[in-house]
Amino acid sequence: MSHDTMATATDPDFPCSLSIDVPLPTQRLAKTALQALQVDKELSALVRRDLSIAEGDAQSPALLHVEYSATTNRMLRVAVNGFMESLKLVVEVMETLDVDVLEPGSNTNATS
Amino acid sequence: MAKDSWIALGCEGSANKLGIGVIRHTSSNETTILSNLRHTFVSPPGTGFLPKDTAAHHRAHFPQLALRALKEAGCSIADVDVICFTQGPGMGAPLSSVAVAARTLSLLWDKPLVGVNHCVGHIEMGRTITGADNPVVLYVSGGNSQVIAYAEQRYRIFGETLDIAVGNCLDRFARTLKISNDPAPGYNIEQLAKKGNILLDLPYTVKGMDCSFSGILASADALAATMDKGGFTPEDLCFTLQETVFAMLVEITERAMAHVGSNQVLIVGGVGSNERLQQMMGEMARERGGSVFATDERFCIDNGIMIAHAGLLAYRTGYRTELKDTMCTQRFRTDEVFVKWRD
C-alpha cells in the first residue's frame, strides 16, 4: 500500500473531488499501474491525487483506488482526463507486452 | 561466466517522433542495431505540433511500435538487459507519455531503467556510426542548437543558440510559407532552397561563440509578407534563410574547433541531415585540413536506437535510474551527464 499524498476527508480548499476504482485482474498489475503512474506529480498545485491498492471482490480481484480533489470542477476534469489517458496507455502496454502475452505459458501470478 | 553481450530497448519521444529501438553491445565494443523503428506525428501545413496532441500520438503508437521493435530484433524479454528512455530535454507531455510506458515495461518485465539525456544520445550514436574519434559536435535540431566538445567526462557546451533552435527557426518559417510538414518541414525547405537563386538581405547574428535565430525568423517573416511586390519567390526565401543560418553555424563551429585544436566536425540532430549544411561545413573543415562526419536520417532524426545506445553505455558503467527518479524534465543540460564510459 502506498499513498503519495495525504487523503483527506473533505478539504474545504479542494471541494471538488472524484474517486475512481480501476479493476485489474491481479494484484501485480494493480501494483504495476500504481508505481508507473505515481511517479509524475500533478502539474497543478490546485489538484491533489492519491493512489492506493484496494482489495476487490471475486469479479475484480484488485483495485487501483484513485482519489482526486481540486479547487474547481474544471481543474478536476482536466486532471482526471489526463490521468485516464495515462492509465489507458499503461493498460494497453500490459495487454500488448506483458510477459504472458509475449511468451504464452509464463507465470505472472507471483506478486513482486 | 562473465557477461559479454548486452541488449537494451530504447524509447524516444521528446518531440514529434516516437522512436523505439533495440541495440546490442559486446564486451569487445561491437555495436549491432537489432531494430530501429519510428513513427512521426505530422501536423497540417501552417501549424506546428502541440504538446498535448503529440503526447496523444505517442501514447497511441507506443504499444504496437514496441511490439514490432522487439519482433524485428528477434528478442525475448529475457534477452533484454535494460530499458532506456529519454528523460529530457524536450517537451513535457510527450516526454512523460513515453516515460510512463517505459516504467510499465520495466515493472512488468522486472528490468532496470536508465534515463537518457537526448543530446548525449545524438552524440554517442553519431560517434559510433561515423567512427569519429573526438570531434567537435554540432548538434542542431528543432529543439536544440549547441556546439559541443568532450573534455574530462563531460560534453561541454562551447556555443549555443541564445534563443530558439535553428531547426525551430526553419520549422516556423515553413509555417509562414504554409509548406508541408511531411516528412519534415526542414526537409521541404531544403528542397525548395535548391531551386532558389537570389540571396536576399537577412540579419546575420553570431554573438561570439553563440548565435541567435529569433530575429532572423522575424525578418524572414517580414520579407515573406512583401513577396508579392518583392520580385522574389519562396524558393529564394528558403535559399536565403538556409545560407544565412548555416553560415552562422559554420562560423561558431569553426570558432570552437580553433579553441580546442580539433579539425573533425560531427553533425548530429535532425538539421544535420541537411545536405547543404553538410556541404558548407565540409568546405570549412577541409580548409582546416579536417573533415565533417554526418549520419543519415535513420540516426540524425530523433530515434530510439540512440537512446538505447547511450543508455546501454551508461548501464554498463553501473548507472541505473530508480523508479522514483524517472520524472522527465524539459531542461536537461548536456553537460549535466557524467560521461563515465569515456576516458
Tab-separated table of C-alpha atoms in Angstrom:
chain	number	residue	atom	x	y	z
A	1	MET	CA	0.000	0.000	0.000
A	2	SER	CA	1.358	3.432	-0.747
A	3	HIS	CA	-0.084	6.893	-0.621
A	4	ASP	CA	1.591	9.668	-2.454
A	5	THR	CA	-0.380	12.473	-0.793
A	6	MET	CA	-2.452	12.533	2.357
A	7	ALA	CA	-6.027	11.563	1.563
A	8	THR	CA	-8.303	13.927	3.428
A	9	ALA	CA	-11.999	13.572	4.151
A	10	THR	CA	-13.077	16.890	2.684
A	11	ASP	CA	-10.572	19.687	2.452
A	12	PRO	CA	-12.542	22.931	2.121
A	13	ASP	CA	-9.823	24.319	-0.145
A	14	PHE	CA	-10.238	21.373	-2.521
A	15	PRO	CA	-14.011	20.926	-2.590
A	16	CYS	CA	-14.316	19.215	-5.973
A	17	SER	CA	-13.458	15.579	-5.726
A	18	LEU	CA	-13.723	12.318	-7.622
A	19	SER	CA	-12.990	8.793	-6.587
A	20	ILE	CA	-12.193	6.083	-9.148
A	21	ASP	CA	-11.758	2.358	-8.606
A	22	VAL	CA	-9.975	0.723	-11.522
A	23	PRO	CA	-10.462	-3.043	-11.532
A	24	LEU	CA	-7.454	-5.082	-12.622
A	25	PRO	CA	-7.106	-8.855	-12.913
A	26	THR	CA	-4.234	-9.256	-10.425
A	27	GLN	CA	-2.507	-7.519	-7.551
A	28	ARG	CA	0.658	-7.493	-9.628
A	29	LEU	CA	-0.996	-5.489	-12.396
A	30	ALA	CA	-2.619	-3.092	-9.947
A	31	LYS	CA	0.724	-2.502	-8.262
A	32	THR	CA	2.430	-2.009	-11.634
A	33	ALA	CA	-0.140	0.588	-12.662
A	34	LEU	CA	0.208	2.391	-9.342
A	35	GLN	CA	4.006	2.507	-9.499
A	36	ALA	CA	4.117	3.609	-13.132
A	37	LEU	CA	1.579	6.370	-12.620
A	38	GLN	CA	2.519	7.772	-9.235
A	39	VAL	CA	5.994	8.977	-10.214
A	40	ASP	CA	4.778	12.040	-12.092
A	41	LYS	CA	3.426	14.730	-9.790
A	42	GLU	CA	0.248	16.550	-10.685
A	43	LEU	CA	1.106	19.522	-12.865
A	44	SER	CA	-1.066	21.932	-10.936
A	45	ALA	CA	-0.927	22.825	-7.241
A	46	LEU	CA	-4.697	23.188	-7.422
A	47	VAL	CA	-5.078	19.442	-7.794
A	48	ARG	CA	-4.353	16.648	-5.346
A	49	ARG	CA	-4.123	12.971	-6.191
A	50	ASP	CA	-3.826	9.890	-4.053
A	51	LEU	CA	-3.235	6.400	-5.424
A	52	SER	CA	-3.556	3.167	-3.488
A	53	ILE	CA	-4.286	-0.534	-3.955
A	54	ALA	CA	-7.506	-1.935	-2.583
A	55	GLU	CA	-8.793	-5.466	-2.449
A	56	GLY	CA	-11.646	-6.056	-4.814
A	57	ASP	CA	-14.142	-8.849	-4.919
A	58	ALA	CA	-14.307	-12.151	-6.730
A	59	GLN	CA	-15.038	-10.444	-10.044
A	60	SER	CA	-12.340	-7.785	-9.749
A	61	PRO	CA	-9.579	-9.143	-7.553
A	62	ALA	CA	-7.522	-5.984	-7.389
A	63	LEU	CA	-8.437	-2.331	-7.488
A	64	LEU	CA	-6.335	0.701	-8.198
A	65	HIS	CA	-8.027	3.259	-5.988
A	66	VAL	CA	-7.661	6.870	-7.176
A	67	GLU	CA	-8.735	9.917	-5.188
A	68	TYR	CA	-8.688	13.265	-6.905
A	69	SER	CA	-9.567	16.605	-5.372
A	70	ALA	CA	-9.246	20.055	-6.822
A	71	THR	CA	-10.116	23.673	-6.216
A	72	THR	CA	-12.587	23.800	-9.122
A	73	ASN	CA	-14.501	21.306	-11.222
A	74	ARG	CA	-12.622	22.431	-14.295
A	75	MET	CA	-9.239	21.612	-12.713
A	76	LEU	CA	-10.652	18.288	-11.555
A	77	ARG	CA	-11.907	17.429	-15.050
A	78	VAL	CA	-8.614	18.340	-16.718
A	79	ALA	CA	-6.553	16.369	-14.209
A	80	VAL	CA	-8.763	13.283	-14.313
A	81	ASN	CA	-8.849	13.296	-18.117
A	82	GLY	CA	-5.071	13.364	-18.174
A	83	PHE	CA	-4.877	10.538	-15.654
A	84	MET	CA	-7.264	8.397	-17.686
A	85	GLU	CA	-5.128	8.840	-20.803
A	86	SER	CA	-2.027	7.696	-18.944
A	87	LEU	CA	-3.939	4.809	-17.388
A	88	LYS	CA	-5.130	3.740	-20.833
A	89	LEU	CA	-1.528	3.646	-22.032
A	90	VAL	CA	-0.467	1.547	-19.036
A	91	VAL	CA	-3.284	-0.939	-19.651
A	92	GLU	CA	-2.505	-1.157	-23.377
A	93	VAL	CA	1.169	-1.808	-22.651
A	94	MET	CA	0.056	-4.594	-20.291
A	95	GLU	CA	-2.284	-6.050	-22.925
A	96	THR	CA	0.320	-5.946	-25.692
A	97	LEU	CA	3.650	-6.554	-23.985
A	98	ASP	CA	3.243	-8.333	-20.662
A	99	VAL	CA	5.316	-11.435	-20.072
A	100	ASP	CA	2.466	-13.890	-20.597
A	101	VAL	CA	1.305	-12.086	-23.754
A	102	LEU	CA	4.705	-12.256	-25.425
A	103	GLU	CA	5.516	-15.693	-24.079
A	104	PRO	CA	2.262	-17.636	-23.540
A	105	GLY	CA	2.534	-20.124	-20.712
A	106	SER	CA	4.669	-17.876	-18.494
A	107	ASN	CA	3.591	-17.474	-14.928
A	108	THR	CA	2.608	-13.947	-13.949
A	109	ASN	CA	0.818	-14.852	-10.754
A	110	ALA	CA	3.729	-14.169	-8.460
A	111	THR	CA	3.457	-10.730	-6.923
A	112	SER	CA	6.832	-8.967	-6.951
B	1	MET	CA	30.935	-16.821	-16.726
B	2	ALA	CA	31.290	-13.075	-17.299
B	3	LYS	CA	28.662	-11.415	-19.416
B	4	ASP	CA	29.991	-10.484	-22.813
B	5	SER	CA	26.951	-9.025	-24.530
B	6	TRP	CA	24.060	-6.790	-23.507
B	7	ILE	CA	20.809	-5.752	-25.132
B	8	ALA	CA	18.925	-2.508	-24.488
B	9	LEU	CA	15.491	-1.305	-25.543
B	10	GLY	CA	15.424	2.464	-26.131
B	11	CYS	CA	12.365	4.712	-26.208
B	12	GLU	CA	12.412	8.272	-27.529
B	13	GLY	CA	9.574	10.816	-27.576
B	14	SER	CA	10.903	14.276	-26.696
B	15	ALA	CA	9.380	15.922	-29.790
B	16	ASN	CA	7.063	14.699	-32.518
B	17	LYS	CA	8.929	11.497	-33.318
B	18	LEU	CA	8.221	8.328	-31.367
B	19	GLY	CA	11.265	6.112	-31.738
B	20	ILE	CA	11.834	2.626	-30.332
B	21	GLY	CA	14.988	0.639	-30.964
B	22	VAL	CA	16.843	-2.425	-29.756
B	23	ILE	CA	20.640	-2.476	-29.654
B	24	ARG	CA	23.312	-4.994	-28.697
B	25	HIS	CA	26.782	-4.263	-27.322
B	26	THR	CA	29.549	-6.801	-26.853
B	27	SER	CA	32.425	-6.610	-24.394
B	28	SER	CA	34.741	-6.005	-27.357
B	29	ASN	CA	32.629	-2.888	-28.044
B	30	GLU	CA	30.847	-4.094	-31.149
B	31	THR	CA	27.533	-2.374	-31.628
B	32	THR	CA	24.693	-4.048	-33.526
B	33	ILE	CA	21.409	-2.388	-34.331
B	34	LEU	CA	18.746	-5.062	-33.978
B	35	SER	CA	15.782	-2.791	-34.779
B	36	ASN	CA	15.129	0.918	-35.187
B	37	LEU	CA	11.538	1.976	-35.690
B	38	ARG	CA	9.976	5.411	-35.706
B	39	HIS	CA	6.562	6.966	-36.124
B	40	THR	CA	6.311	10.717	-36.718
B	41	PHE	CA	3.417	12.956	-35.736
B	42	VAL	CA	2.943	15.348	-38.664
B	43	SER	CA	0.721	18.392	-38.216
B	44	PRO	CA	-1.073	20.130	-41.099
B	45	PRO	CA	0.762	22.796	-43.179
B	46	GLY	CA	0.845	26.150	-41.442
B	47	THR	CA	0.749	24.550	-37.988
B	48	GLY	CA	3.254	23.139	-35.537
B	49	PHE	CA	2.882	20.152	-33.249
B	50	LEU	CA	1.406	20.939	-29.828
B	51	PRO	CA	2.431	19.073	-26.668
B	52	LYS	CA	-0.976	17.599	-25.894
B	53	ASP	CA	-1.567	16.218	-29.387
B	54	THR	CA	1.995	14.951	-29.628
B	55	ALA	CA	1.687	13.111	-26.315
B	56	ALA	CA	-1.590	11.582	-27.508
B	57	HIS	CA	0.176	10.408	-30.668
B	58	HIS	CA	2.969	8.765	-28.681
B	59	ARG	CA	0.545	7.024	-26.319
B	60	ALA	CA	-1.474	5.716	-29.239
B	61	HIS	CA	1.513	4.268	-31.102
B	62	PHE	CA	3.791	3.054	-28.316
B	63	PRO	CA	2.446	-0.479	-27.665
B	64	GLN	CA	2.430	-1.631	-31.283
B	65	LEU	CA	5.708	0.081	-32.156
B	66	ALA	CA	7.417	-1.516	-29.158
B	67	LEU	CA	5.987	-4.902	-30.087
B	68	ARG	CA	7.247	-4.580	-33.673
B	69	ALA	CA	10.663	-3.430	-32.484
B	70	LEU	CA	11.009	-6.500	-30.279
B	71	LYS	CA	9.835	-8.843	-33.023
B	72	GLU	CA	12.184	-7.359	-35.607
B	73	ALA	CA	15.035	-7.620	-33.159
B	74	GLY	CA	14.130	-11.255	-32.595
B	75	CYS	CA	14.447	-10.677	-28.861
B	76	SER	CA	12.709	-12.288	-25.975
B	77	ILE	CA	12.109	-10.452	-22.720
B	78	ALA	CA	14.885	-12.453	-21.086
B	79	ASP	CA	17.354	-11.128	-23.692
B	80	VAL	CA	16.710	-7.509	-22.733
B	81	ASP	CA	19.015	-6.189	-20.012
B	82	VAL	CA	17.761	-2.645	-19.610
B	83	ILE	CA	15.014	-0.297	-20.707
B	84	CYS	CA	16.239	3.168	-21.660
B	85	PHE	CA	14.068	6.216	-22.186
B	86	THR	CA	14.572	9.897	-22.907
B	87	GLN	CA	14.421	11.755	-19.633
B	88	GLY	CA	14.953	15.163	-21.252
B	89	PRO	CA	15.357	17.747	-22.614
B	90	GLY	CA	12.240	18.218	-24.703
B	91	MET	CA	8.516	18.793	-24.494
B	92	GLY	CA	6.934	17.864	-21.170
B	93	ALA	CA	3.822	15.911	-22.058
B	94	PRO	CA	5.413	13.881	-24.878
B	95	LEU	CA	8.428	13.017	-22.712
B	96	SER	CA	6.203	11.873	-19.850
B	97	SER	CA	3.964	9.793	-22.074
B	98	VAL	CA	6.930	7.676	-23.150
B	99	ALA	CA	8.318	7.542	-19.607
B	100	VAL	CA	5.026	6.093	-18.299
B	101	ALA	CA	5.213	3.337	-20.918
B	102	ALA	CA	8.887	2.642	-20.197
B	103	ARG	CA	8.171	2.381	-16.467
B	104	THR	CA	5.323	-0.029	-17.122
B	105	LEU	CA	7.583	-2.274	-19.196
B	106	SER	CA	10.275	-2.112	-16.538
B	107	LEU	CA	7.806	-3.259	-13.872
B	108	LEU	CA	6.123	-5.932	-15.993
B	109	TRP	CA	9.402	-7.408	-17.203
B	110	ASP	CA	11.349	-6.733	-13.992
B	111	LYS	CA	14.146	-4.911	-15.803
B	112	PRO	CA	16.114	-1.847	-14.695
B	113	LEU	CA	15.566	1.600	-16.179
B	114	VAL	CA	18.085	4.152	-17.432
B	115	GLY	CA	17.013	7.735	-18.141
B	116	VAL	CA	18.969	9.238	-21.018
B	117	ASN	CA	19.818	12.807	-21.993
B	118	HIS	CA	18.518	13.297	-25.547
B	119	CYS	CA	21.557	15.334	-26.670
B	120	VAL	CA	24.009	12.738	-25.347
B	121	GLY	CA	22.012	10.112	-27.266
B	122	HIS	CA	22.582	12.005	-30.509
B	123	ILE	CA	26.292	12.461	-29.771
B	124	GLU	CA	27.018	8.850	-28.862
B	125	MET	CA	25.119	7.491	-31.850
B	126	GLY	CA	26.943	9.901	-34.162
B	127	ARG	CA	30.334	8.909	-32.773
B	128	THR	CA	29.666	5.206	-33.160
B	129	ILE	CA	28.061	5.312	-36.607
B	130	THR	CA	30.711	7.596	-38.142
B	131	GLY	CA	33.706	6.373	-36.171
B	132	ALA	CA	34.687	9.982	-35.475
B	133	ASP	CA	37.147	9.787	-32.637
B	134	ASN	CA	36.967	13.086	-30.791
B	135	PRO	CA	35.224	15.638	-32.989
B	136	VAL	CA	33.673	18.965	-32.216
B	137	VAL	CA	29.958	18.198	-32.335
B	138	LEU	CA	27.379	20.462	-33.881
B	139	TYR	CA	24.021	19.352	-32.520
B	140	VAL	CA	21.250	21.061	-34.457
B	141	SER	CA	17.586	20.157	-34.419
B	142	GLY	CA	14.144	21.660	-33.987
B	143	GLY	CA	14.707	21.829	-30.251
B	144	ASN	CA	18.437	22.275	-29.750
B	145	SER	CA	21.403	24.099	-31.253
B	146	GLN	CA	24.680	23.534	-29.472
B	147	VAL	CA	28.371	23.274	-30.292
B	148	ILE	CA	29.838	20.627	-28.028
B	149	ALA	CA	33.310	19.305	-27.285
B	150	TYR	CA	34.239	16.487	-24.944
B	151	ALA	CA	36.522	17.220	-22.019
B	152	GLU	CA	37.097	15.307	-18.787
B	153	GLN	CA	33.982	13.174	-18.754
B	154	ARG	CA	31.501	15.820	-19.757
B	155	TYR	CA	30.148	17.015	-23.072
B	156	ARG	CA	30.877	20.707	-22.676
B	157	ILE	CA	28.769	23.296	-24.456
B	158	PHE	CA	31.072	25.723	-26.244
B	159	GLY	CA	28.419	27.680	-28.062
B	160	GLU	CA	24.670	27.589	-28.449
B	161	THR	CA	21.621	29.466	-29.501
B	162	LEU	CA	20.690	32.349	-27.262
B	163	ASP	CA	17.026	31.953	-28.075
B	164	ILE	CA	15.434	29.420	-30.424
B	165	ALA	CA	16.980	26.404	-32.115
B	166	VAL	CA	17.959	26.726	-35.769
B	167	GLY	CA	15.522	23.935	-36.631
B	168	ASN	CA	12.767	25.812	-34.819
B	169	CYS	CA	13.554	28.861	-36.961
B	170	LEU	CA	13.295	26.751	-40.117
B	171	ASP	CA	10.168	24.891	-38.971
B	172	ARG	CA	8.332	28.084	-38.037
B	173	PHE	CA	9.302	29.722	-41.299
B	174	ALA	CA	7.853	26.699	-43.089
B	175	ARG	CA	4.574	27.523	-41.327
B	176	THR	CA	4.756	31.105	-42.601
B	177	LEU	CA	5.035	29.811	-46.164
B	178	LYS	CA	2.486	27.053	-45.437
B	179	ILE	CA	4.991	24.432	-46.545
B	180	SER	CA	4.030	20.825	-45.814
B	181	ASN	CA	5.338	19.243	-42.600
B	182	ASP	CA	5.528	15.851	-44.285
B	183	PRO	CA	8.038	14.236	-43.875
B	184	ALA	CA	9.508	17.230	-42.049
B	185	PRO	CA	9.275	20.995	-42.646
B	186	GLY	CA	13.078	21.327	-42.762
B	187	TYR	CA	13.306	18.701	-45.489
B	188	ASN	CA	10.795	20.572	-47.629
B	189	ILE	CA	12.581	23.879	-47.087
B	190	GLU	CA	15.791	22.195	-48.235
B	191	GLN	CA	14.156	21.027	-51.463
B	192	LEU	CA	12.754	24.495	-52.178
B	193	ALA	CA	16.095	26.126	-51.355
B	194	LYS	CA	17.794	24.048	-54.052
B	195	LYS	CA	15.733	25.972	-56.606
B	196	GLY	CA	16.420	29.401	-55.119
B	197	ASN	CA	18.924	31.839	-56.632
B	198	ILE	CA	18.551	35.247	-55.056
B	199	LEU	CA	20.369	35.889	-51.798
B	200	LEU	CA	18.158	38.384	-50.015
B	201	ASP	CA	19.054	40.522	-47.044
B	202	LEU	CA	18.680	38.887	-43.647
B	203	PRO	CA	20.439	39.783	-40.400
B	204	TYR	CA	23.493	37.712	-39.518
B	205	THR	CA	23.524	37.206	-35.776
B	206	VAL	CA	26.605	35.454	-34.469
B	207	LYS	CA	27.489	36.630	-30.985
B	208	GLY	CA	30.923	35.333	-30.100
B	209	MET	CA	30.627	31.602	-29.579
B	210	ASP	CA	26.822	31.766	-29.675
B	211	CYS	CA	24.126	32.725	-32.125
B	212	SER	CA	20.574	33.968	-32.170
B	213	PHE	CA	17.797	32.974	-34.555
B	214	SER	CA	14.597	34.652	-33.405
B	215	GLY	CA	15.443	37.969	-35.090
B	216	ILE	CA	16.250	36.211	-38.342
B	217	LEU	CA	12.886	34.459	-38.188
B	218	ALA	CA	11.098	37.755	-37.636
B	219	SER	CA	12.968	39.293	-40.578
B	220	ALA	CA	12.261	36.318	-42.805
B	221	ASP	CA	8.575	36.510	-41.912
B	222	ALA	CA	8.586	40.244	-42.722
B	223	LEU	CA	10.251	39.571	-46.065
B	224	ALA	CA	7.758	36.847	-46.862
B	225	ALA	CA	4.936	39.321	-46.325
B	226	THR	CA	6.367	41.511	-49.125
B	227	MET	CA	6.856	38.623	-51.547
B	228	ASP	CA	4.138	39.747	-53.972
B	229	LYS	CA	5.834	43.045	-54.676
B	230	GLY	CA	9.368	41.939	-53.942
B	231	GLY	CA	10.276	40.111	-57.133
B	232	PHE	CA	11.458	37.007	-55.317
B	233	THR	CA	9.989	33.564	-54.748
B	234	PRO	CA	9.510	31.228	-51.776
B	235	GLU	CA	12.483	29.291	-53.182
B	236	ASP	CA	14.656	32.410	-52.903
B	237	LEU	CA	13.490	32.929	-49.321
B	238	CYS	CA	14.299	29.333	-48.345
B	239	PHE	CA	17.670	29.590	-50.067
B	240	THR	CA	18.465	32.860	-48.275
B	241	LEU	CA	17.414	31.569	-44.882
B	242	GLN	CA	19.482	28.392	-45.186
B	243	GLU	CA	22.575	30.184	-46.494
B	244	THR	CA	22.402	32.675	-43.633
B	245	VAL	CA	21.767	30.383	-40.680
B	246	PHE	CA	24.104	27.654	-41.939
B	247	ALA	CA	26.938	30.160	-42.412
B	248	MET	CA	26.384	31.201	-38.795
B	249	LEU	CA	26.582	27.599	-37.627
B	250	VAL	CA	29.759	27.034	-39.618
B	251	GLU	CA	31.295	30.123	-38.016
B	252	ILE	CA	30.594	29.141	-34.419
B	253	THR	CA	31.670	25.569	-35.103
B	254	GLU	CA	34.942	26.780	-36.559
B	255	ARG	CA	35.472	29.028	-33.525
B	256	ALA	CA	35.087	26.024	-31.219
B	257	MET	CA	37.430	23.935	-33.374
B	258	ALA	CA	40.097	26.636	-33.143
B	259	HIS	CA	39.573	26.801	-29.390
B	260	VAL	CA	40.041	23.068	-28.747
B	261	GLY	CA	42.505	22.396	-31.577
B	262	SER	CA	40.310	19.889	-33.427
B	263	ASN	CA	39.727	19.558	-37.162
B	264	GLN	CA	36.928	16.989	-37.074
B	265	VAL	CA	33.281	18.003	-37.028
B	266	LEU	CA	30.390	15.673	-36.291
B	267	ILE	CA	26.942	16.999	-37.144
B	268	VAL	CA	24.032	15.381	-35.297
B	269	GLY	CA	20.355	16.190	-34.884
B	270	GLY	CA	17.585	16.485	-37.460
B	271	VAL	CA	19.003	19.609	-39.133
B	272	GLY	CA	22.224	17.616	-39.608
B	273	SER	CA	20.532	15.657	-42.376
B	274	ASN	CA	20.514	18.826	-44.488
B	275	GLU	CA	22.948	18.291	-47.348
B	276	ARG	CA	23.672	21.985	-47.850
B	277	LEU	CA	24.745	22.304	-44.210
B	278	GLN	CA	26.958	19.247	-44.590
B	279	GLN	CA	28.468	20.745	-47.738
B	280	MET	CA	29.205	24.134	-46.150
B	281	MET	CA	30.638	22.516	-43.029
B	282	GLY	CA	32.745	20.207	-45.193
B	283	GLU	CA	34.283	23.170	-47.050
B	284	MET	CA	35.276	24.784	-43.760
B	285	ALA	CA	36.647	21.571	-42.315
B	286	ARG	CA	38.710	20.813	-45.409
B	287	GLU	CA	40.193	24.308	-45.319
B	288	ARG	CA	41.411	23.410	-41.838
B	289	GLY	CA	42.779	20.071	-43.029
B	290	GLY	CA	39.962	18.131	-41.438
B	291	SER	CA	36.648	16.535	-42.286
B	292	VAL	CA	32.969	16.536	-41.455
B	293	PHE	CA	31.082	13.482	-40.255
B	294	ALA	CA	27.346	13.116	-40.573
B	295	THR	CA	24.829	10.310	-40.275
B	296	ASP	CA	21.816	9.553	-42.398
B	297	GLU	CA	18.197	10.169	-41.428
B	298	ARG	CA	17.944	6.862	-39.534
B	299	PHE	CA	20.200	8.325	-36.852
B	300	CYS	CA	20.144	12.094	-37.441
B	301	ILE	CA	16.447	12.427	-36.881
B	302	ASP	CA	15.228	11.559	-33.380
B	303	ASN	CA	15.197	7.800	-32.885
B	304	GLY	CA	15.017	5.159	-30.178
B	305	ILE	CA	18.264	3.417	-31.030
B	306	MET	CA	20.392	6.375	-29.924
B	307	ILE	CA	18.630	6.278	-26.553
B	308	ALA	CA	19.240	2.543	-26.267
B	309	HIS	CA	22.889	3.082	-27.237
B	310	ALA	CA	23.694	5.918	-24.819
B	311	GLY	CA	21.626	4.246	-22.126
B	312	LEU	CA	23.442	0.949	-22.517
B	313	LEU	CA	26.826	2.690	-22.354
B	314	ALA	CA	25.781	4.196	-19.023
B	315	TYR	CA	24.217	0.939	-17.806
B	316	ARG	CA	27.477	-0.926	-18.395
B	317	THR	CA	29.281	1.507	-16.087
B	318	GLY	CA	26.764	0.664	-13.366
B	319	TYR	CA	24.348	3.544	-13.933
B	320	ARG	CA	20.661	2.988	-13.053
B	321	THR	CA	17.688	5.254	-12.696
B	322	GLU	CA	15.464	4.291	-9.783
B	323	LEU	CA	11.755	4.356	-10.498
B	324	LYS	CA	11.207	7.273	-8.145
B	325	ASP	CA	13.789	9.289	-10.127
B	326	THR	CA	12.278	8.705	-13.554
B	327	MET	CA	10.427	12.012	-13.853
B	328	CYS	CA	11.157	13.821	-17.096
B	329	THR	CA	12.499	17.309	-17.346
B	330	GLN	CA	12.180	19.817	-20.134
B	331	ARG	CA	15.533	21.350	-19.305
B	332	PHE	CA	18.420	18.928	-19.092
B	333	ARG	CA	21.793	20.407	-19.947
B	334	THR	CA	24.165	18.272	-21.994
B	335	ASP	CA	26.964	18.827	-19.500
B	336	GLU	CA	24.870	17.539	-16.590
B	337	VAL	CA	25.636	13.981	-17.659
B	338	PHE	CA	28.707	12.317	-16.156
B	339	VAL	CA	30.236	10.509	-19.146
B	340	LYS	CA	31.738	7.674	-17.169
B	341	TRP	CA	32.149	5.416	-20.206
B	342	ARG	CA	34.868	7.588	-21.764
B	343	ASP	CA	38.359	8.423	-20.534
